[in-house]
């Protein structure tokens, strides 16, 4: 199969000018289907959740009747180049990107004035969304970053962005399967997973409040603050049908301890040719739902509902170049993809804080609110990106350097040592 043809089946191009592959993948959700043979792998309660999610996904970009409010914090370019508040800066940047106007030069300026690695990376990811406005300008800038080997990790991210915006040009249809790293890589065979890849998400949350629909842009750095830092956990021997997402949430526990959540995914993987693989995955999870509206806050009037069946959608294209192999099995170097889920935000919290919710304020939910039986008040979706990035003392990339806090099935192992220690704050709530 020609790699470009394989991608095109899942990537909508009509009315989507951006060359960012995940942006196009989102636009294709109105035609999303899941093979019945895959759906049958899940428990009946999960199948119902998946079917509800698919129905909602197909309606994401249908214009809503009634009052529609876009929660935009700032589109002032001065904020995304000069603000000293990292979240405010990032929100301004992605609100500008969300306008889909020709703001390419502003995004480049945001990169050039960035003071942290996270701010630089966020600008490079944002640039993918707008590169179509001036391919030559975007390419020239990315080539300059990719050529700066004094900052190897950022150079690799720039090389990956170049692949993204040029994959459909001429004879470059296989470029997405090429390795972006020029350095060698290492793997620790004693670790539980073969890949521990950090992921970077940007999100749109759509919340119903009365008769109004509130749409909120959530930038990568704000996403990390609300939802936690995420990484993909992969084993080479189950690469074709399983993956686990681990979230590390800071600031939720009053005692300062870290909070971890896990999402085991399963589904199907299709080889697209050219070292590219498309994963069509859903999670099967049971999670707590806190009636207080804030994760892990429980009192007599606001108990917790435990073991609520939920799901979460993930579709991704991974690049597994031939140089990354374990026992002749592919190991991904990079990934780009999309996600969808249901959630709940207390309207009083959303309105009182002007939409600027914090850690614990957003809860992942089943399709119907488990407390009221009414439809979940929030749907959230977006795009994500990842790349092997950790190194050892020799400067080699290490595919599985990070500590993990679950077993091979995605069950919480808080200490990561096989003791299966529970969450220290709410030990009976989390699996």
mmCIF file of N, CA and C in Angstrom, residues 119-223:
data_model
loop_
_atom_site.group_PDB
_atom_site.id
_atom_site.type_symbol
_atom_site.label_atom_id
_atom_site.label_comp_id
_atom_site.label_asym_id
_atom_site.label_seq_id
_atom_site.Cartn_x
_atom_site.Cartn_y
_atom_site.Cartn_z
ATOM 1 N N UNK A 119 7.809 26.040 26.162
ATOM 2 C CA UNK A 119 7.265 27.125 25.339
ATOM 3 C C UNK A 119 7.726 26.996 23.888
ATOM 4 N N UNK A 120 9.000 26.625 23.692
ATOM 5 C CA UNK A 120 9.500 26.418 22.334
ATOM 6 C C UNK A 120 8.763 25.279 21.645
ATOM 7 N N UNK A 121 8.621 24.163 22.359
ATOM 8 C CA UNK A 121 7.955 23.008 21.761
ATOM 9 C C UNK A 121 6.504 23.320 21.429
ATOM 10 N N UNK A 122 5.821 24.022 22.306
ATOM 11 C CA UNK A 122 4.431 24.384 22.049
ATOM 12 C C UNK A 122 4.321 25.215 20.774
ATOM 13 N N UNK A 123 5.269 26.135 20.567
ATOM 14 C CA UNK A 123 5.252 26.968 19.360
ATOM 15 C C UNK A 123 5.504 26.126 18.104
ATOM 16 N N UNK A 124 6.411 25.129 18.205
ATOM 17 C CA UNK A 124 6.670 24.269 17.042
ATOM 18 C C UNK A 124 5.436 23.444 16.693
ATOM 19 N N UNK A 125 4.730 22.947 17.707
ATOM 20 C CA UNK A 125 3.507 22.195 17.446
ATOM 21 C C UNK A 125 2.440 23.098 16.848
ATOM 22 N N UNK A 126 2.346 24.318 17.352
ATOM 23 C CA UNK A 126 1.382 25.274 16.811
ATOM 24 C C UNK A 126 1.687 25.612 15.361
ATOM 25 N N UNK A 127 2.972 25.699 15.048
ATOM 26 C CA UNK A 127 3.374 26.055 13.682
ATOM 27 C C UNK A 127 2.856 25.046 12.663
ATOM 28 N N UNK A 128 2.786 23.766 13.038
ATOM 29 C CA UNK A 128 2.277 22.753 12.104
ATOM 30 C C UNK A 128 0.867 23.100 11.635
ATOM 31 N N UNK A 129 0.077 23.660 12.544
ATOM 32 C CA UNK A 129 -1.320 23.958 12.229
ATOM 33 C C UNK A 129 -1.454 25.050 11.172
ATOM 34 N N UNK A 130 -0.468 25.962 11.133
ATOM 35 C CA UNK A 130 -0.586 27.158 10.285
ATOM 36 C C UNK A 130 0.413 27.193 9.134
ATOM 37 N N UNK A 131 1.228 26.164 8.983
ATOM 38 C CA UNK A 131 2.290 26.182 7.967
ATOM 39 C C UNK A 131 1.748 26.364 6.554
ATOM 40 N N UNK A 132 0.508 25.951 6.303
ATOM 41 C CA UNK A 132 -0.054 26.028 4.963
ATOM 42 C C UNK A 132 -0.202 27.461 4.475
ATOM 43 N N UNK A 133 -0.217 28.430 5.389
ATOM 44 C CA UNK A 133 -0.347 29.827 4.978
ATOM 45 C C UNK A 133 0.873 30.292 4.189
ATOM 46 N N UNK A 134 2.036 29.716 4.485
ATOM 47 C CA UNK A 134 3.266 30.066 3.758
ATOM 48 C C UNK A 134 4.253 28.928 3.951
ATOM 49 N N UNK A 135 4.134 27.917 3.082
ATOM 50 C CA UNK A 135 4.959 26.716 3.212
ATOM 51 C C UNK A 135 6.444 27.052 3.149
ATOM 52 N N UNK A 136 6.818 27.965 2.259
ATOM 53 C CA UNK A 136 8.232 28.314 2.124
ATOM 54 C C UNK A 136 8.761 28.967 3.393
ATOM 55 N N UNK A 137 7.987 29.889 3.961
ATOM 56 C CA UNK A 137 8.411 30.559 5.192
ATOM 57 C C UNK A 137 8.511 29.564 6.344
ATOM 58 N N UNK A 138 7.525 28.693 6.483
ATOM 59 C CA UNK A 138 7.533 27.696 7.545
ATOM 60 C C UNK A 138 8.699 26.731 7.381
ATOM 61 N N UNK A 139 8.934 26.292 6.133
ATOM 62 C CA UNK A 139 10.025 25.345 5.879
ATOM 63 C C UNK A 139 11.381 25.955 6.175
ATOM 64 N N UNK A 140 11.575 27.190 5.754
ATOM 65 C CA UNK A 140 12.848 27.864 5.995
ATOM 66 C C UNK A 140 13.126 27.984 7.490
ATOM 67 N N UNK A 141 12.105 28.357 8.253
ATOM 68 C CA UNK A 141 12.279 28.486 9.693
ATOM 69 C C UNK A 141 12.579 27.129 10.324
ATOM 70 N N UNK A 142 11.814 26.108 9.969
ATOM 71 C CA UNK A 142 12.015 24.785 10.546
ATOM 72 C C UNK A 142 13.378 24.209 10.171
ATOM 73 N N UNK A 143 13.822 24.458 8.966
ATOM 74 C CA UNK A 143 15.145 23.979 8.553
ATOM 75 C C UNK A 143 16.251 24.615 9.380
ATOM 76 N N UNK A 144 16.071 25.886 9.736
ATOM 77 C CA UNK A 144 17.083 26.545 10.562
ATOM 78 C C UNK A 144 17.126 25.932 11.959
ATOM 79 N N UNK A 145 15.959 25.583 12.501
ATOM 80 C CA UNK A 145 15.918 24.949 13.825
ATOM 81 C C UNK A 145 16.457 23.523 13.741
ATOM 82 N N UNK A 146 16.069 22.804 12.689
ATOM 83 C CA UNK A 146 16.528 21.423 12.529
ATOM 84 C C UNK A 146 18.030 21.343 12.324
ATOM 85 N N UNK A 147 18.617 22.396 11.798
ATOM 86 C CA UNK A 147 20.054 22.391 11.537
ATOM 87 C C UNK A 147 20.887 22.776 12.745
ATOM 88 N N UNK A 148 20.247 23.202 13.827
ATOM 89 C CA UNK A 148 20.972 23.619 15.025
ATOM 90 C C UNK A 148 21.193 22.410 15.927
ATOM 91 N N UNK A 149 22.302 21.725 15.751
ATOM 92 C CA UNK A 149 22.569 20.508 16.506
ATOM 93 C C UNK A 149 23.090 20.781 17.911
ATOM 94 N N UNK A 150 23.167 22.054 18.300
ATOM 95 C CA UNK A 150 23.502 22.351 19.694
ATOM 96 C C UNK A 150 22.292 22.112 20.594
ATOM 97 N N UNK A 151 21.097 22.029 19.994
ATOM 98 C CA UNK A 151 19.873 21.714 20.728
ATOM 99 C C UNK A 151 19.205 20.543 20.006
ATOM 100 N N UNK A 152 19.739 19.354 20.270
ATOM 101 C CA UNK A 152 19.393 18.189 19.462
ATOM 102 C C UNK A 152 17.917 17.843 19.535
ATOM 103 N N UNK A 153 17.348 17.880 20.726
ATOM 104 C CA UNK A 153 15.944 17.487 20.857
ATOM 105 C C UNK A 153 15.036 18.420 20.067
ATOM 106 N N UNK A 154 15.259 19.722 20.167
ATOM 107 C CA UNK A 154 14.429 20.665 19.425
ATOM 108 C C UNK A 154 14.668 20.523 17.923
ATOM 109 N N UNK A 155 15.899 20.209 17.537
ATOM 110 C CA UNK A 155 16.193 19.987 16.121
ATOM 111 C C UNK A 155 15.390 18.803 15.585
ATOM 112 N N UNK A 156 15.263 17.755 16.398
ATOM 113 C CA UNK A 156 14.488 16.591 15.968
ATOM 114 C C UNK A 156 12.998 16.914 15.870
ATOM 115 N N UNK A 157 12.488 17.702 16.797
ATOM 116 C CA UNK A 157 11.090 18.117 16.707
ATOM 117 C C UNK A 157 10.843 18.939 15.439
ATOM 118 N N UNK A 158 11.808 19.795 15.083
ATOM 119 C CA UNK A 158 11.667 20.592 13.863
ATOM 120 C C UNK A 158 11.709 19.700 12.632
ATOM 121 N N UNK A 159 12.597 18.694 12.640
ATOM 122 C CA UNK A 159 12.671 17.754 11.516
ATOM 123 C C UNK A 159 11.361 16.985 11.378
ATOM 124 N N UNK A 160 10.756 16.641 12.513
ATOM 125 C CA UNK A 160 9.468 15.949 12.478
ATOM 126 C C UNK A 160 8.387 16.848 11.897
ATOM 127 N N UNK A 161 8.394 18.133 12.261
ATOM 128 C CA UNK A 161 7.424 19.075 11.703
ATOM 129 C C UNK A 161 7.603 19.226 10.195
ATOM 130 N N UNK A 162 8.852 19.219 9.734
ATOM 131 C CA UNK A 162 9.102 19.282 8.297
ATOM 132 C C UNK A 162 8.495 18.078 7.583
ATOM 133 N N UNK A 163 8.635 16.906 8.174
ATOM 134 C CA UNK A 163 7.999 15.722 7.594
ATOM 135 C C UNK A 163 6.491 15.918 7.481
ATOM 136 N N UNK A 164 5.892 16.441 8.542
ATOM 137 C CA UNK A 164 4.443 16.615 8.576
ATOM 138 C C UNK A 164 3.940 17.516 7.447
ATOM 139 N N UNK A 165 4.633 18.634 7.221
ATOM 140 C CA UNK A 165 4.093 19.604 6.260
ATOM 141 C C UNK A 165 4.477 19.273 4.821
ATOM 142 N N UNK A 166 5.378 18.289 4.641
ATOM 143 C CA UNK A 166 5.809 17.952 3.275
ATOM 144 C C UNK A 166 5.437 16.536 2.857
ATOM 145 N N UNK A 167 4.702 15.811 3.708
ATOM 146 C CA UNK A 167 4.474 14.396 3.394
ATOM 147 C C UNK A 167 3.679 14.191 2.107
ATOM 148 N N UNK A 168 2.891 15.183 1.690
ATOM 149 C CA UNK A 168 2.073 14.997 0.497
ATOM 150 C C UNK A 168 2.689 15.641 -0.751
ATOM 151 N N UNK A 169 3.918 16.146 -0.640
ATOM 152 C CA UNK A 169 4.566 16.780 -1.783
ATOM 153 C C UNK A 169 5.269 15.755 -2.674
ATOM 154 N N UNK A 170 4.981 15.776 -3.943
ATOM 155 C CA UNK A 170 5.717 14.987 -4.930
ATOM 156 C C UNK A 170 5.891 13.540 -4.544
ATOM 157 N N UNK A 171 7.162 13.115 -4.446
ATOM 158 C CA UNK A 171 7.474 11.724 -4.138
ATOM 159 C C UNK A 171 7.837 11.516 -2.674
ATOM 160 N N UNK A 172 7.335 12.404 -1.811
ATOM 161 C CA UNK A 172 7.704 12.344 -0.398
ATOM 162 C C UNK A 172 6.699 11.587 0.457
ATOM 163 N N UNK A 173 5.860 10.727 -0.168
ATOM 164 C CA UNK A 173 4.784 10.130 0.603
ATOM 165 C C UNK A 173 5.270 9.210 1.726
ATOM 166 N N UNK A 174 6.520 8.737 1.640
ATOM 167 C CA UNK A 174 7.030 7.861 2.685
ATOM 168 C C UNK A 174 7.872 8.608 3.712
ATOM 169 N N UNK A 175 7.978 9.930 3.587
ATOM 170 C CA UNK A 175 8.876 10.693 4.451
ATOM 171 C C UNK A 175 8.506 10.571 5.920
ATOM 172 N N UNK A 176 7.225 10.367 6.225
ATOM 173 C CA UNK A 176 6.803 10.266 7.623
ATOM 174 C C UNK A 176 7.378 9.038 8.322
ATOM 175 N N UNK A 177 7.823 8.071 7.559
ATOM 176 C CA UNK A 177 8.405 6.870 8.152
ATOM 177 C C UNK A 177 9.896 6.948 8.350
ATOM 178 N N UNK A 178 10.513 8.056 7.940
ATOM 179 C CA UNK A 178 11.959 8.213 8.108
ATOM 180 C C UNK A 178 12.278 8.613 9.537
ATOM 181 N N UNK A 179 13.396 8.126 10.046
ATOM 182 C CA UNK A 179 13.835 8.518 11.380
ATOM 183 C C UNK A 179 14.230 9.986 11.381
ATOM 184 N N UNK A 180 13.871 10.711 12.442
ATOM 185 C CA UNK A 180 14.279 12.117 12.560
ATOM 186 C C UNK A 180 15.544 12.254 13.395
ATOM 187 N N UNK A 181 15.866 11.248 14.195
ATOM 188 C CA UNK A 181 17.066 11.304 15.036
ATOM 189 C C UNK A 181 18.266 10.749 14.292
ATOM 190 N N UNK A 182 19.377 11.453 14.410
ATOM 191 C CA UNK A 182 20.625 10.981 13.823
ATOM 192 C C UNK A 182 21.488 10.248 14.853
ATOM 193 N N UNK A 183 21.124 10.332 16.123
ATOM 194 C CA UNK A 183 21.885 9.680 17.181
ATOM 195 C C UNK A 183 21.420 8.238 17.381
ATOM 196 N N UNK A 184 22.275 7.428 17.971
ATOM 197 C CA UNK A 184 21.929 6.036 18.224
ATOM 198 C C UNK A 184 20.939 5.939 19.377
ATOM 199 N N UNK A 185 20.337 4.756 19.551
ATOM 200 C CA UNK A 185 19.355 4.595 20.601
ATOM 201 C C UNK A 185 19.669 3.358 21.424
ATOM 202 N N UNK A 186 19.172 3.368 22.646
ATOM 203 C CA UNK A 186 19.390 2.264 23.575
ATOM 204 C C UNK A 186 18.069 1.857 24.192
ATOM 205 N N UNK A 187 18.045 0.644 24.734
ATOM 206 C CA UNK A 187 16.835 0.083 25.334
ATOM 207 C C UNK A 187 17.245 -0.707 26.563
ATOM 208 N N UNK A 188 16.517 -0.528 27.659
ATOM 209 C CA UNK A 188 16.798 -1.277 28.881
ATOM 210 C C UNK A 188 15.888 -2.498 28.936
ATOM 211 N N UNK A 189 16.446 -3.703 28.757
ATOM 212 C CA UNK A 189 15.603 -4.910 28.703
ATOM 213 C C UNK A 189 14.984 -5.275 30.047
ATOM 214 N N UNK A 190 15.449 -4.668 31.133
ATOM 215 C CA UNK A 190 14.926 -4.984 32.457
ATOM 216 C C UNK A 190 13.701 -4.158 32.836
ATOM 217 N N UNK A 191 13.352 -3.182 32.008
ATOM 218 C CA UNK A 191 12.206 -2.347 32.312
ATOM 219 C C UNK A 191 10.911 -2.992 31.828
ATOM 220 N N UNK A 192 9.824 -2.618 32.451
ATOM 221 C CA UNK A 192 8.520 -3.250 32.215
ATOM 222 C C UNK A 192 8.006 -3.002 30.802
ATOM 223 N N UNK A 193 8.248 -1.801 30.290
ATOM 224 C CA UNK A 193 7.792 -1.451 28.941
ATOM 225 C C UNK A 193 8.996 -1.113 28.071
ATOM 226 N N UNK A 194 8.834 -1.275 26.750
ATOM 227 C CA UNK A 194 9.922 -1.007 25.807
ATOM 228 C C UNK A 194 9.963 0.453 25.380
ATOM 229 N N UNK A 195 8.858 1.146 25.524
ATOM 230 C CA UNK A 195 8.779 2.570 25.168
ATOM 231 C C UNK A 195 8.045 3.314 26.281
ATOM 232 N N UNK A 196 8.626 4.415 26.729
ATOM 233 C CA UNK A 196 7.951 5.334 27.663
ATOM 234 C C UNK A 196 8.055 6.728 27.033
ATOM 235 N N UNK A 197 7.124 7.026 26.140
ATOM 236 C CA UNK A 197 7.199 8.228 25.302
ATOM 237 C C UNK A 197 6.334 9.352 25.845
ATOM 238 N N UNK A 198 6.911 10.507 26.186
ATOM 239 C CA UNK A 198 6.087 11.644 26.630
ATOM 240 C C UNK A 198 5.226 12.160 25.486
ATOM 241 N N UNK A 199 3.998 12.565 25.822
ATOM 242 C CA UNK A 199 3.046 13.058 24.836
ATOM 243 C C UNK A 199 2.633 14.486 25.172
ATOM 244 N N UNK A 200 2.282 15.232 24.128
ATOM 245 C CA UNK A 200 1.896 16.638 24.285
ATOM 246 C C UNK A 200 0.540 16.838 23.615
ATOM 247 N N UNK A 201 -0.437 17.293 24.404
ATOM 248 C CA UNK A 201 -1.825 17.401 23.965
ATOM 249 C C UNK A 201 -2.270 18.860 23.865
ATOM 250 N N UNK A 202 -3.127 19.138 22.889
ATOM 251 C CA UNK A 202 -3.919 20.371 22.881
ATOM 252 C C UNK A 202 -5.361 19.957 22.679
ATOM 253 N N UNK A 203 -6.280 20.745 23.232
ATOM 254 C CA UNK A 203 -7.642 20.242 23.410
ATOM 255 C C UNK A 203 -8.680 21.335 23.205
ATOM 256 N N UNK A 204 -9.862 20.912 22.785
ATOM 257 C CA UNK A 204 -11.058 21.741 22.799
ATOM 258 C C UNK A 204 -12.075 21.061 23.711
ATOM 259 N N UNK A 205 -12.582 21.795 24.688
ATOM 260 C CA UNK A 205 -13.633 21.279 25.568
ATOM 261 C C UNK A 205 -14.924 22.019 25.268
ATOM 262 N N UNK A 206 -15.994 21.275 25.039
ATOM 263 C CA UNK A 206 -17.295 21.864 24.714
ATOM 264 C C UNK A 206 -18.260 21.511 25.841
ATOM 265 N N UNK A 207 -18.710 22.521 26.583
ATOM 266 C CA UNK A 207 -19.525 22.314 27.774
ATOM 267 C C UNK A 207 -20.890 22.963 27.602
ATOM 268 N N UNK A 208 -21.938 22.235 27.951
ATOM 269 C CA UNK A 208 -23.298 22.774 27.920
ATOM 270 C C UNK A 208 -23.628 23.378 29.277
ATOM 271 N N UNK A 209 -24.034 24.617 29.285
ATOM 272 C CA UNK A 209 -24.491 25.296 30.501
ATOM 273 C C UNK A 209 -25.854 25.890 30.199
ATOM 274 N N UNK A 210 -26.900 25.268 30.704
ATOM 275 C CA UNK A 210 -28.246 25.710 30.369
ATOM 276 C C UNK A 210 -28.478 25.560 28.872
ATOM 277 N N UNK A 211 -28.885 26.642 28.227
ATOM 278 C CA UNK A 211 -29.110 26.604 26.792
ATOM 279 C C UNK A 211 -27.919 27.030 25.972
ATOM 280 N N UNK A 212 -26.778 27.235 26.637
ATOM 281 C CA UNK A 212 -25.589 27.709 25.926
ATOM 282 C C UNK A 212 -24.539 26.604 25.807
ATOM 283 N N UNK A 213 -23.731 26.710 24.783
ATOM 284 C CA UNK A 213 -22.590 25.818 24.584
ATOM 285 C C UNK A 213 -21.325 26.649 24.700
ATOM 286 N N UNK A 214 -20.464 26.271 25.638
ATOM 287 C CA UNK A 214 -19.223 26.998 25.879
ATOM 288 C C UNK A 214 -18.060 26.175 25.332
ATOM 289 N N UNK A 215 -17.323 26.756 24.411
ATOM 290 C CA UNK A 215 -16.183 26.081 23.773
ATOM 291 C C UNK A 215 -14.893 26.705 24.302
ATOM 292 N N UNK A 216 -14.017 25.866 24.872
ATOM 293 C CA UNK A 216 -12.804 26.365 25.504
ATOM 294 C C UNK A 216 -11.567 25.783 24.846
ATOM 295 N N UNK A 217 -10.652 26.646 24.457
ATOM 296 C CA UNK A 217 -9.352 26.220 23.930
ATOM 297 C C UNK A 217 -8.438 25.896 25.111
ATOM 298 N N UNK A 218 -7.812 24.721 25.086
ATOM 299 C CA UNK A 218 -6.902 24.317 26.151
ATOM 300 C C UNK A 218 -5.540 24.019 25.529
ATOM 301 N N UNK A 219 -4.582 24.887 25.791
ATOM 302 C CA UNK A 219 -3.251 24.772 25.199
ATOM 303 C C UNK A 219 -2.461 23.638 25.846
ATOM 304 N N UNK A 220 -1.344 23.203 25.238
ATOM 305 C CA UNK A 220 -0.569 22.092 25.805
ATOM 306 C C UNK A 220 -0.152 22.281 27.256
ATOM 307 N N UNK A 221 0.318 23.476 27.625
ATOM 308 C CA UNK A 221 0.774 23.647 29.006
ATOM 309 C C UNK A 221 -0.399 23.705 29.979
ATOM 310 N N UNK A 222 -1.507 24.286 29.564
ATOM 311 C CA UNK A 222 -2.687 24.294 30.442
ATOM 312 C C UNK A 222 -3.260 22.882 30.544
ATOM 313 N N UNK A 223 -3.225 22.143 29.433
ATOM 314 C CA UNK A 223 -3.692 20.756 29.436
ATOM 315 C C UNK A 223 -2.914 19.955 30.479
#
